[in-house]
mmCIF file of C-alpha atoms in Angstrom:
data_model
loop_
_atom_site.group_PDB
_atom_site.id
_atom_site.type_symbol
_atom_site.label_atom_id
_atom_site.label_comp_id
_atom_site.label_asym_id
_atom_site.label_seq_id
_atom_site.Cartn_x
_atom_site.Cartn_y
_atom_site.Cartn_z
ATOM 1 C CA MET Y 226 -8.766 81.710 10.855
ATOM 2 C CA SER Y 227 -8.743 78.464 12.754
ATOM 3 C CA THR Y 228 -5.525 76.772 13.830
ATOM 4 C CA LEU Y 229 -6.233 73.321 12.501
ATOM 5 C CA HIS Y 230 -2.982 72.393 10.860
ATOM 6 C CA ALA Y 231 -0.342 69.832 11.689
ATOM 7 C CA PRO Y 232 3.266 70.409 10.619
ATOM 8 C CA ALA Y 233 4.095 69.254 7.098
ATOM 9 C CA ALA Y 234 6.798 66.936 8.385
ATOM 10 C CA THR Y 235 8.200 65.863 11.698
ATOM 11 C CA THR Y 236 11.832 65.204 12.465
ATOM 12 C CA ALA Y 237 13.291 62.655 14.830
ATOM 13 C CA GLN Y 238 14.897 64.273 17.849
ATOM 14 C CA ALA Y 239 16.719 63.002 20.890
ATOM 15 C CA PRO Y 240 14.385 62.464 23.829
ATOM 16 C CA GLN Y 241 13.955 65.730 25.634
ATOM 17 C CA GLN Y 242 11.296 67.666 27.433
ATOM 18 C CA ALA Y 243 8.909 68.934 24.760
ATOM 19 C CA ALA Y 244 7.437 72.379 25.083
ATOM 20 C CA PRO Y 245 3.693 72.255 25.715
ATOM 21 C CA GLN Y 246 1.645 72.685 22.558
ATOM 22 C CA ALA Y 247 -1.624 74.491 22.245
ATOM 23 C CA ALA Y 248 -4.495 72.047 21.922
ATOM 24 C CA THR Y 249 -5.677 72.051 18.343
ATOM 25 C CA PRO Y 250 -7.764 69.525 16.424
ATOM 26 C CA ALA Y 251 -4.619 68.589 14.517
ATOM 27 C CA ASN Y 252 -2.453 67.675 17.484
ATOM 28 C CA LEU Y 253 -5.275 66.219 19.574
ATOM 29 C CA ALA Y 254 -6.270 63.902 16.751
ATOM 30 C CA THR Y 255 -2.846 62.725 15.671
ATOM 31 C CA PRO Y 256 -0.153 63.968 18.058
ATOM 32 C CA ASN Y 257 2.752 62.126 16.380
ATOM 33 C CA ALA Y 258 1.448 61.650 12.849
ATOM 34 C CA PRO Y 259 3.659 63.040 10.094
ATOM 35 C CA LYS Y 260 0.963 62.639 7.437
ATOM 36 C CA GLY Y 261 -2.167 64.607 6.840
ATOM 37 C CA ILE Y 262 -4.283 66.144 4.144
ATOM 38 C CA ASP Y 263 -3.828 69.270 2.087
ATOM 39 C CA PRO Y 264 -5.782 71.896 4.075
ATOM 40 C CA ARG Y 265 -7.071 73.423 0.848
ATOM 41 C CA ALA Y 266 -8.980 70.243 -0.039
ATOM 42 C CA PRO Y 267 -11.680 70.697 2.643
ATOM 43 C CA GLN Y 268 -12.068 74.304 1.495
ATOM 44 C CA VAL Y 269 -12.725 73.158 -2.085
ATOM 45 C CA ASN Y 270 -15.132 70.580 -0.675
ATOM 46 C CA ALA Y 271 -16.913 73.360 1.219
ATOM 47 C CA ILE Y 272 -17.209 75.469 -1.945
ATOM 48 C CA ILE Y 273 -18.842 72.604 -3.836
ATOM 49 C CA THR Y 274 -21.045 71.760 -0.857
ATOM 50 C CA ALA Y 275 -22.171 75.379 -0.463
ATOM 51 C CA LEU Y 276 -23.168 75.486 -4.133
ATOM 52 C CA VAL Y 277 -25.209 72.288 -3.749
ATOM 53 C CA LEU Y 278 -26.862 73.620 -0.588
ATOM 54 C CA VAL Y 279 -27.802 76.883 -2.317
ATOM 55 C CA ALA Y 280 -29.265 74.856 -5.181
ATOM 56 C CA ILE Y 281 -31.341 72.896 -2.655
ATOM 57 C CA LEU Y 282 -32.794 76.096 -1.226
ATOM 58 C CA VAL Y 283 -33.719 77.633 -4.592
ATOM 59 C CA THR Y 284 -35.147 74.615 -6.422
ATOM 60 C CA PRO Y 285 -38.627 73.054 -6.284
ATOM 61 C CA THR Y 286 -39.205 70.436 -3.599
ATOM 62 C CA PRO Y 287 -38.723 67.271 -5.722
ATOM 63 C CA VAL Y 288 -35.353 68.555 -6.947
ATOM 64 C CA ALA Y 289 -34.461 69.781 -3.455
ATOM 65 C CA LEU Y 290 -35.299 66.336 -2.085
ATOM 66 C CA ALA Y 291 -33.050 64.621 -4.645
ATOM 67 C CA LEU Y 292 -30.178 67.069 -4.074
ATOM 68 C CA THR Y 293 -30.548 66.699 -0.304
ATOM 69 C CA ALA Y 294 -30.382 62.918 -0.653
ATOM 70 C CA LEU Y 295 -27.250 63.280 -2.793
ATOM 71 C CA GLN Y 296 -25.579 65.646 -0.321
ATOM 72 C CA THR Y 297 -26.534 63.351 2.559
ATOM 73 C CA LEU Y 298 -24.794 60.464 0.767
ATOM 74 C CA LEU Y 299 -21.727 62.634 0.133
ATOM 75 C CA PHE Y 300 -21.536 63.619 3.810
ATOM 76 C CA ALA Y 301 -22.019 59.973 4.849
ATOM 77 C CA ASN Y 302 -19.191 58.928 2.545
ATOM 78 C CA GLY Y 303 -16.871 61.564 4.039
ATOM 79 C CA ALA Y 304 -17.834 60.683 7.603
ATOM 80 C CA ILE Y 305 -17.511 56.919 7.137
ATOM 81 C CA ARG Y 306 -14.675 56.490 4.641
ATOM 82 C CA GLY Y 307 -12.780 59.690 5.437
ATOM 83 C CA VAL Y 308 -12.418 62.977 3.616
ATOM 84 C CA GLN Y 309 -9.523 61.612 1.545
ATOM 85 C CA ARG Y 310 -11.861 59.101 -0.155
ATOM 86 C CA THR Y 311 -14.666 61.319 -1.382
ATOM 87 C CA PRO Y 312 -15.608 62.465 -4.876
ATOM 88 C CA HIS Y 313 -14.649 65.986 -3.797
ATOM 89 C CA ALA Y 314 -11.171 64.786 -2.783
ATOM 90 C CA TRP Y 315 -10.767 63.077 -6.155
ATOM 91 C CA PHE Y 316 -11.808 66.308 -7.901
ATOM 92 C CA PHE Y 317 -9.330 68.296 -5.797
ATOM 93 C CA LYS Y 318 -6.456 65.873 -6.443
ATOM 94 C CA ARG Y 319 -7.201 65.571 -10.165
ATOM 95 C CA PHE Y 320 -8.030 69.149 -11.161
ATOM 96 C CA VAL Y 321 -7.152 71.651 -8.420
ATOM 97 C CA LYS Y 322 -4.032 70.448 -6.609
ATOM 98 C CA PRO Y 323 -1.865 70.162 -9.764
ATOM 99 C CA ARG Y 324 -2.385 73.902 -10.337
ATOM 100 C CA LEU Y 325 -1.340 74.907 -6.802
ATOM 101 C CA ALA Y 326 1.981 75.165 -5.032
ATOM 102 C CA PRO Y 327 2.598 72.388 -2.513
ATOM 103 C CA PRO Y 328 0.959 73.060 0.852
ATOM 104 C CA THR Y 329 3.186 74.573 3.530
ATOM 105 C CA GLU Y 330 1.564 72.384 6.172
ATOM 106 C CA LEU Y 331 -0.791 69.458 6.373
ATOM 107 C CA GLU Y 332 -4.013 69.060 8.315
ATOM 108 C CA ALA Y 333 -5.080 66.073 10.371
ATOM 109 C CA PRO Y 334 -7.978 64.368 8.581
ATOM 110 C CA GLU Y 335 -9.997 63.679 11.735
ATOM 111 C CA PRO Y 336 -11.455 67.183 12.266
ATOM 112 C CA PRO Y 337 -12.777 67.497 8.674
ATOM 113 C CA ARG Y 338 -14.106 63.945 8.917
ATOM 114 C CA PHE Y 339 -15.989 64.911 12.076
ATOM 115 C CA ALA Y 340 -17.280 67.997 10.256
ATOM 116 C CA GLN Y 341 -18.635 65.687 7.539
ATOM 117 C CA ALA Y 342 -20.536 63.797 10.256
ATOM 118 C CA VAL Y 343 -22.009 67.067 11.522
ATOM 119 C CA GLY Y 344 -23.060 67.938 7.970
ATOM 120 C CA LEU Y 345 -24.572 64.475 7.682
ATOM 121 C CA VAL Y 346 -26.777 65.134 10.709
ATOM 122 C CA PHE Y 347 -28.056 68.416 9.266
ATOM 123 C CA THR Y 348 -28.755 67.007 5.809
ATOM 124 C CA ALA Y 349 -30.398 63.896 7.293
ATOM 125 C CA VAL Y 350 -32.752 66.164 9.255
ATOM 126 C CA ALA Y 351 -33.374 68.169 6.081
ATOM 127 C CA LEU Y 352 -34.026 64.977 4.142
ATOM 128 C CA VAL Y 353 -36.677 63.951 6.672
ATOM 129 C CA GLY Y 354 -38.204 67.423 6.444
ATOM 130 C CA TYR Y 355 -38.375 67.445 2.656
ATOM 131 C CA ALA Y 356 -39.570 63.819 2.462
ATOM 132 C CA THR Y 357 -42.403 64.374 4.953
ATOM 133 C CA GLY Y 358 -43.502 67.731 3.594
ATOM 134 C CA VAL Y 359 -42.178 69.733 6.549
ATOM 135 C CA LEU Y 360 -40.366 72.107 4.227
ATOM 136 C CA LEU Y 361 -39.429 74.610 6.905
ATOM 137 C CA LEU Y 362 -37.523 71.909 8.797
ATOM 138 C CA GLY Y 363 -35.657 70.972 5.629
ATOM 139 C CA GLN Y 364 -34.880 74.557 4.736
ATOM 140 C CA VAL Y 365 -33.677 75.491 8.228
ATOM 141 C CA ALA Y 366 -31.430 72.421 8.459
ATOM 142 C CA ILE Y 367 -29.981 73.152 5.007
ATOM 143 C CA GLY Y 368 -29.549 76.787 6.063
ATOM 144 C CA PHE Y 369 -27.452 75.765 9.071
ATOM 145 C CA ALA Y 370 -25.314 73.495 6.900
ATOM 146 C CA LEU Y 371 -24.957 76.308 4.355
ATOM 147 C CA VAL Y 372 -23.690 78.734 7.000
ATOM 148 C CA ALA Y 373 -21.041 76.218 8.089
ATOM 149 C CA ALA Y 374 -20.011 75.399 4.511
ATOM 150 C CA THR Y 375 -19.823 79.080 3.579
ATOM 151 C CA LEU Y 376 -17.613 79.907 6.577
ATOM 152 C CA ASN Y 377 -15.223 77.161 5.519
ATOM 153 C CA ALA Y 378 -15.386 78.039 1.819
ATOM 154 C CA VAL Y 379 -14.796 81.765 2.283
ATOM 155 C CA PHE Y 380 -12.735 82.059 5.471
ATOM 156 C CA ARG Y 381 -11.364 78.522 5.902
ATOM 157 C CA PHE Y 382 -13.057 78.470 9.294
ATOM 158 C CA CYS Y 383 -14.459 74.994 9.899
ATOM 159 C CA LEU Y 384 -17.237 74.957 12.500
ATOM 160 C CA GLY Y 385 -17.321 71.163 12.569
ATOM 161 C CA CYS Y 386 -13.561 71.092 13.132
ATOM 162 C CA GLU Y 387 -13.910 73.514 16.024
ATOM 163 C CA LEU Y 388 -16.692 71.342 17.458
ATOM 164 C CA PHE Y 389 -14.289 68.397 17.157
ATOM 165 C CA LEU Y 390 -11.785 70.344 19.262
ATOM 166 C CA LEU Y 391 -14.405 71.083 21.917
ATOM 167 C CA VAL Y 392 -15.443 67.421 22.083
ATOM 168 C CA LYS Y 393 -11.801 66.329 22.420
ATOM 169 C CA ARG Y 394 -11.161 68.877 25.165
ATOM 170 C CA ALA Y 395 -14.296 67.802 27.024
ATOM 171 C CA ALA Y 396 -13.271 64.149 26.754
ATOM 172 C CA ALA Y 397 -9.750 64.942 27.968
ATOM 173 C CA THR Y 398 -11.150 66.921 30.900
ATOM 174 C CA ARG Y 399 -13.545 64.125 31.831
ATOM 175 C CA ILE Y 400 -10.711 61.565 31.804
ATOM 176 C CA ALA Y 401 -8.359 63.758 33.856
#
């Protein structure tokens, strides 16, 4: 399981030497932010996304093209507006979250947002493949996105979030 979570709340303390923290997407993205998202929301998003991606792979090309366009728009929405402002987030807040205990910790929204951008790239490539008749390109790109969505849906392991961490570490190393 990935360590992508920020503490649920922070407390004000007297200035003192802080113990070094492990670099995680949560604390690299928002080191002092007390707010975040329920970490179960991206998992629900991944479940829905995985189902759509499976449907793309098993339906005829015109339907696959339409579903790929829809999923591309959903990823674009999550990447541009943020994961908190997606139809999946609304579904989670309206129907799933009320049936769950409060989360024990919150997650920074930046890593899942970056993961949405990665998904956008894969579905955009797939969309080009399906639209131009290069079905193998579309199917392979959807397959990669499906693997990532399934890992998040089943194991709560977000490949895009881990990629976010690697990019942040590389940027920090380059600056230092």
